[in-house]
Amino acid sequence: MQERMGNPALVLPAAMQALNALSKVPAENGLSPKLLELVNLRCSQINGCSVCIDGHWRIARKHGETDERLFAVAGWRDAPYYSDAERAALALAEALTRLSDRADPVPDDIWDEATRHYDGRSLAALVIAIANINVWNRLNIATRQIAGAWKP
């Protein structure tokens, strides 16, 4: 496969600045880098973004994430490696990534579980993180960015 064009965020530097600024908000509001990378990886798996799948496991490893947890994130519901808070974040990430898959895209049970583990600021930061990785996935997929070209 050949890329269609350069990544739009690189073509338009103001977009890159905005997305990079947005990507800092979740950690600045108390979310752990390891959690954020699990969320980034899971959303990217759902969306089929090979660039982000390839990049975010690398970032997660730099933050001390284990191979065991990285390999199992696609099956997090059945894997014993995740805390209840991580499970709530992953469930929310899946719901917000698969908006058209159900009539109520973010059911109350998923939202309520997330509110049990995250306060208002950290929940807002989590929603921002999920939205941001979905933007990156869409930019990469639309323009057919090549996995492995970005090595974080």
PDB file of C-alpha atoms in Angstrom:
ATOM      1  CA  MET A   1       0.000   0.000   0.000  1.00  0.00           C
ATOM      2  CA  GLN A   2       1.160   3.516  -0.729  1.00  0.00           C
ATOM      3  CA  GLU A   3       0.245   6.590   1.270  1.00  0.00           C
ATOM      4  CA  ARG A   4      -2.156   8.939  -0.488  1.00  0.00           C
ATOM      5  CA  MET A   5      -0.600  12.094   0.890  1.00  0.00           C
ATOM      6  CA  GLY A   6       1.338  13.264   3.898  1.00  0.00           C
ATOM      7  CA  ASN A   7      -0.519  13.162   7.174  1.00  0.00           C
ATOM      8  CA  PRO A   8      -2.870  16.181   7.207  1.00  0.00           C
ATOM      9  CA  ALA A   9      -1.566  17.200  10.630  1.00  0.00           C
ATOM     10  CA  LEU A  10       1.906  17.466   9.108  1.00  0.00           C
ATOM     11  CA  VAL A  11       0.628  19.256   6.017  1.00  0.00           C
ATOM     12  CA  LEU A  12      -1.171  21.811   8.234  1.00  0.00           C
ATOM     13  CA  PRO A  13       1.159  22.689  11.115  1.00  0.00           C
ATOM     14  CA  ALA A  14      -1.614  24.462  13.044  1.00  0.00           C
ATOM     15  CA  ALA A  15      -3.515  21.165  13.134  1.00  0.00           C
ATOM     16  CA  MET A  16      -0.450  19.376  14.488  1.00  0.00           C
ATOM     17  CA  GLN A  17      -0.009  22.026  17.180  1.00  0.00           C
ATOM     18  CA  ALA A  18      -3.659  21.713  18.197  1.00  0.00           C
ATOM     19  CA  LEU A  19      -3.615  17.911  18.287  1.00  0.00           C
ATOM     20  CA  ASN A  20      -0.335  17.832  20.207  1.00  0.00           C
ATOM     21  CA  ALA A  21      -1.698  20.344  22.727  1.00  0.00           C
ATOM     22  CA  LEU A  22      -4.867  18.268  23.085  1.00  0.00           C
ATOM     23  CA  SER A  23      -2.833  15.099  23.616  1.00  0.00           C
ATOM     24  CA  LYS A  24      -1.149  16.642  26.679  1.00  0.00           C
ATOM     25  CA  VAL A  25      -4.413  17.459  28.476  1.00  0.00           C
ATOM     26  CA  PRO A  26      -5.214  13.945  29.811  1.00  0.00           C
ATOM     27  CA  ALA A  27      -1.837  13.437  31.523  1.00  0.00           C
ATOM     28  CA  GLU A  28      -1.895  17.022  32.822  1.00  0.00           C
ATOM     29  CA  ASN A  29      -5.170  16.128  34.508  1.00  0.00           C
ATOM     30  CA  GLY A  30      -3.905  13.064  36.302  1.00  0.00           C
ATOM     31  CA  LEU A  31      -4.385  10.144  33.915  1.00  0.00           C
ATOM     32  CA  SER A  32      -1.447   7.772  33.869  1.00  0.00           C
ATOM     33  CA  PRO A  33       0.550   7.422  30.654  1.00  0.00           C
ATOM     34  CA  LYS A  34       0.163   3.629  30.858  1.00  0.00           C
ATOM     35  CA  LEU A  35      -3.641   3.917  30.971  1.00  0.00           C
ATOM     36  CA  LEU A  36      -3.642   6.384  28.106  1.00  0.00           C
ATOM     37  CA  GLU A  37      -1.528   4.085  25.959  1.00  0.00           C
ATOM     38  CA  LEU A  38      -3.803   1.108  26.647  1.00  0.00           C
ATOM     39  CA  VAL A  39      -6.750   3.252  25.548  1.00  0.00           C
ATOM     40  CA  ASN A  40      -4.841   4.482  22.479  1.00  0.00           C
ATOM     41  CA  LEU A  41      -3.916   0.940  21.534  1.00  0.00           C
ATOM     42  CA  ARG A  42      -7.439  -0.437  21.995  1.00  0.00           C
ATOM     43  CA  CYS A  43      -9.121   2.349  20.004  1.00  0.00           C
ATOM     44  CA  SER A  44      -6.539   1.933  17.250  1.00  0.00           C
ATOM     45  CA  GLN A  45      -7.161  -1.822  17.139  1.00  0.00           C
ATOM     46  CA  ILE A  46     -10.892  -1.242  16.740  1.00  0.00           C
ATOM     47  CA  ASN A  47     -10.354   1.319  13.998  1.00  0.00           C
ATOM     48  CA  GLY A  48      -7.693  -0.758  12.271  1.00  0.00           C
ATOM     49  CA  CYS A  49      -5.107   2.027  12.345  1.00  0.00           C
ATOM     50  CA  SER A  50      -1.865   0.153  11.746  1.00  0.00           C
ATOM     51  CA  VAL A  51       0.251   3.282  12.298  1.00  0.00           C
ATOM     52  CA  CYS A  52      -1.164   3.844  15.779  1.00  0.00           C
ATOM     53  CA  ILE A  53      -1.188   0.158  16.695  1.00  0.00           C
ATOM     54  CA  ASP A  54       2.479  -0.013  15.747  1.00  0.00           C
ATOM     55  CA  GLY A  55       3.360   3.219  17.560  1.00  0.00           C
ATOM     56  CA  HIS A  56       1.366   3.063  20.762  1.00  0.00           C
ATOM     57  CA  TRP A  57       2.646  -0.283  21.994  1.00  0.00           C
ATOM     58  CA  ARG A  58       6.129   1.249  21.664  1.00  0.00           C
ATOM     59  CA  ILE A  59       5.145   4.286  23.734  1.00  0.00           C
ATOM     60  CA  ALA A  60       3.457   2.055  26.309  1.00  0.00           C
ATOM     61  CA  ARG A  61       6.632  -0.005  26.661  1.00  0.00           C
ATOM     62  CA  LYS A  62       8.634   3.199  27.263  1.00  0.00           C
ATOM     63  CA  HIS A  63       6.237   3.920  30.147  1.00  0.00           C
ATOM     64  CA  GLY A  64       6.891   0.470  31.625  1.00  0.00           C
ATOM     65  CA  GLU A  65       3.881  -1.409  30.268  1.00  0.00           C
ATOM     66  CA  THR A  66       4.319  -5.181  30.098  1.00  0.00           C
ATOM     67  CA  ASP A  67       4.074  -7.311  26.979  1.00  0.00           C
ATOM     68  CA  GLU A  68       1.504  -9.453  28.751  1.00  0.00           C
ATOM     69  CA  ARG A  69      -0.904  -6.525  29.150  1.00  0.00           C
ATOM     70  CA  LEU A  70      -0.183  -5.139  25.680  1.00  0.00           C
ATOM     71  CA  PHE A  71      -0.808  -8.486  23.994  1.00  0.00           C
ATOM     72  CA  ALA A  72      -4.041  -9.041  25.926  1.00  0.00           C
ATOM     73  CA  VAL A  73      -5.626  -5.603  25.531  1.00  0.00           C
ATOM     74  CA  ALA A  74      -7.812  -6.748  22.617  1.00  0.00           C
ATOM     75  CA  GLY A  75      -9.319  -9.333  24.989  1.00  0.00           C
ATOM     76  CA  TRP A  76      -9.275  -7.200  28.139  1.00  0.00           C
ATOM     77  CA  ARG A  77     -12.698  -8.415  29.313  1.00  0.00           C
ATOM     78  CA  ASP A  78     -11.403 -11.959  29.742  1.00  0.00           C
ATOM     79  CA  ALA A  79      -7.815 -11.210  30.734  1.00  0.00           C
ATOM     80  CA  PRO A  80      -6.959 -10.942  34.434  1.00  0.00           C
ATOM     81  CA  TYR A  81      -4.327  -8.228  33.994  1.00  0.00           C
ATOM     82  CA  TYR A  82      -6.384  -5.036  34.290  1.00  0.00           C
ATOM     83  CA  SER A  83      -7.755  -3.110  37.241  1.00  0.00           C
ATOM     84  CA  ASP A  84     -11.426  -2.207  37.513  1.00  0.00           C
ATOM     85  CA  ALA A  85     -10.540   1.400  36.658  1.00  0.00           C
ATOM     86  CA  GLU A  86      -8.670   0.295  33.531  1.00  0.00           C
ATOM     87  CA  ARG A  87     -11.586  -1.897  32.526  1.00  0.00           C
ATOM     88  CA  ALA A  88     -13.954   1.057  32.914  1.00  0.00           C
ATOM     89  CA  ALA A  89     -11.684   3.193  30.739  1.00  0.00           C
ATOM     90  CA  LEU A  90     -11.386   0.481  28.085  1.00  0.00           C
ATOM     91  CA  ALA A  91     -15.159  -0.038  28.012  1.00  0.00           C
ATOM     92  CA  LEU A  92     -15.692   3.699  27.587  1.00  0.00           C
ATOM     93  CA  ALA A  93     -13.011   3.808  24.891  1.00  0.00           C
ATOM     94  CA  GLU A  94     -14.719   1.027  22.964  1.00  0.00           C
ATOM     95  CA  ALA A  95     -18.142   2.664  23.261  1.00  0.00           C
ATOM     96  CA  LEU A  96     -16.890   6.082  22.132  1.00  0.00           C
ATOM     97  CA  THR A  97     -14.992   4.509  19.244  1.00  0.00           C
ATOM     98  CA  ARG A  98     -17.938   2.399  18.043  1.00  0.00           C
ATOM     99  CA  LEU A  99     -20.576   5.125  18.095  1.00  0.00           C
ATOM    100  CA  SER A 100     -22.754   3.685  15.337  1.00  0.00           C
ATOM    101  CA  ASP A 101     -22.796   0.125  16.662  1.00  0.00           C
ATOM    102  CA  ARG A 102     -25.781   0.601  18.981  1.00  0.00           C
ATOM    103  CA  ALA A 103     -28.798   2.842  19.460  1.00  0.00           C
ATOM    104  CA  ASP A 104     -27.395   4.160  22.747  1.00  0.00           C
ATOM    105  CA  PRO A 105     -23.699   4.515  21.892  1.00  0.00           C
ATOM    106  CA  VAL A 106     -22.573   5.079  25.491  1.00  0.00           C
ATOM    107  CA  PRO A 107     -25.020   3.166  27.699  1.00  0.00           C
ATOM    108  CA  ASP A 108     -25.555   4.273  31.280  1.00  0.00           C
ATOM    109  CA  ASP A 109     -23.873   1.178  32.699  1.00  0.00           C
ATOM    110  CA  ILE A 110     -20.611   1.997  30.897  1.00  0.00           C
ATOM    111  CA  TRP A 111     -20.801   5.679  31.826  1.00  0.00           C
ATOM    112  CA  ASP A 112     -21.747   4.949  35.436  1.00  0.00           C
ATOM    113  CA  GLU A 113     -18.867   2.503  35.842  1.00  0.00           C
ATOM    114  CA  ALA A 114     -16.464   5.124  34.509  1.00  0.00           C
ATOM    115  CA  THR A 115     -17.805   7.678  37.015  1.00  0.00           C
ATOM    116  CA  ARG A 116     -17.106   5.215  39.839  1.00  0.00           C
ATOM    117  CA  HIS A 117     -13.404   5.292  38.998  1.00  0.00           C
ATOM    118  CA  TYR A 118     -12.822   8.769  37.600  1.00  0.00           C
ATOM    119  CA  ASP A 119     -13.822  12.155  38.982  1.00  0.00           C
ATOM    120  CA  GLY A 120     -15.184  14.904  36.748  1.00  0.00           C
ATOM    121  CA  ARG A 121     -11.788  16.228  35.618  1.00  0.00           C
ATOM    122  CA  SER A 122     -10.216  12.854  34.984  1.00  0.00           C
ATOM    123  CA  LEU A 123     -13.332  11.594  33.207  1.00  0.00           C
ATOM    124  CA  ALA A 124     -13.310  14.684  30.990  1.00  0.00           C
ATOM    125  CA  ALA A 125      -9.616  14.040  30.303  1.00  0.00           C
ATOM    126  CA  LEU A 126     -10.366  10.415  29.419  1.00  0.00           C
ATOM    127  CA  VAL A 127     -13.083  11.435  26.954  1.00  0.00           C
ATOM    128  CA  ILE A 128     -10.641  13.936  25.391  1.00  0.00           C
ATOM    129  CA  ALA A 129      -7.971  11.227  25.092  1.00  0.00           C
ATOM    130  CA  ILE A 130     -10.393   8.848  23.396  1.00  0.00           C
ATOM    131  CA  ALA A 131     -11.590  11.539  20.989  1.00  0.00           C
ATOM    132  CA  ASN A 132      -8.011  12.519  20.162  1.00  0.00           C
ATOM    133  CA  ILE A 133      -6.798   9.013  19.301  1.00  0.00           C
ATOM    134  CA  ASN A 134      -9.887   8.560  17.138  1.00  0.00           C
ATOM    135  CA  VAL A 135      -8.942  11.741  15.237  1.00  0.00           C
ATOM    136  CA  TRP A 136      -5.419  10.413  14.670  1.00  0.00           C
ATOM    137  CA  ASN A 137      -6.793   7.046  13.548  1.00  0.00           C
ATOM    138  CA  ARG A 138      -9.045   8.713  11.004  1.00  0.00           C
ATOM    139  CA  LEU A 139      -6.281  10.958   9.654  1.00  0.00           C
ATOM    140  CA  ASN A 140      -3.925   8.003   9.247  1.00  0.00           C
ATOM    141  CA  ILE A 141      -6.500   5.687   7.706  1.00  0.00           C
ATOM    142  CA  ALA A 142      -7.933   8.253   5.287  1.00  0.00           C
ATOM    143  CA  THR A 143      -4.499   9.055   3.906  1.00  0.00           C
ATOM    144  CA  ARG A 144      -3.127   5.504   4.120  1.00  0.00           C
ATOM    145  CA  GLN A 145      -0.192   6.312   6.344  1.00  0.00           C
ATOM    146  CA  ILE A 146       2.368   3.505   6.485  1.00  0.00           C
ATOM    147  CA  ALA A 147       2.928   1.555   9.716  1.00  0.00           C
ATOM    148  CA  GLY A 148       6.523   1.674  10.834  1.00  0.00           C
ATOM    149  CA  ALA A 149       7.256   5.063   9.297  1.00  0.00           C
ATOM    150  CA  TRP A 150       6.485   6.715  12.660  1.00  0.00           C
ATOM    151  CA  LYS A 151       8.738   5.330  15.397  1.00  0.00           C
ATOM    152  CA  PRO A 152       7.964   7.080  18.684  1.00  0.00           C
TER     153      PRO A 152
END
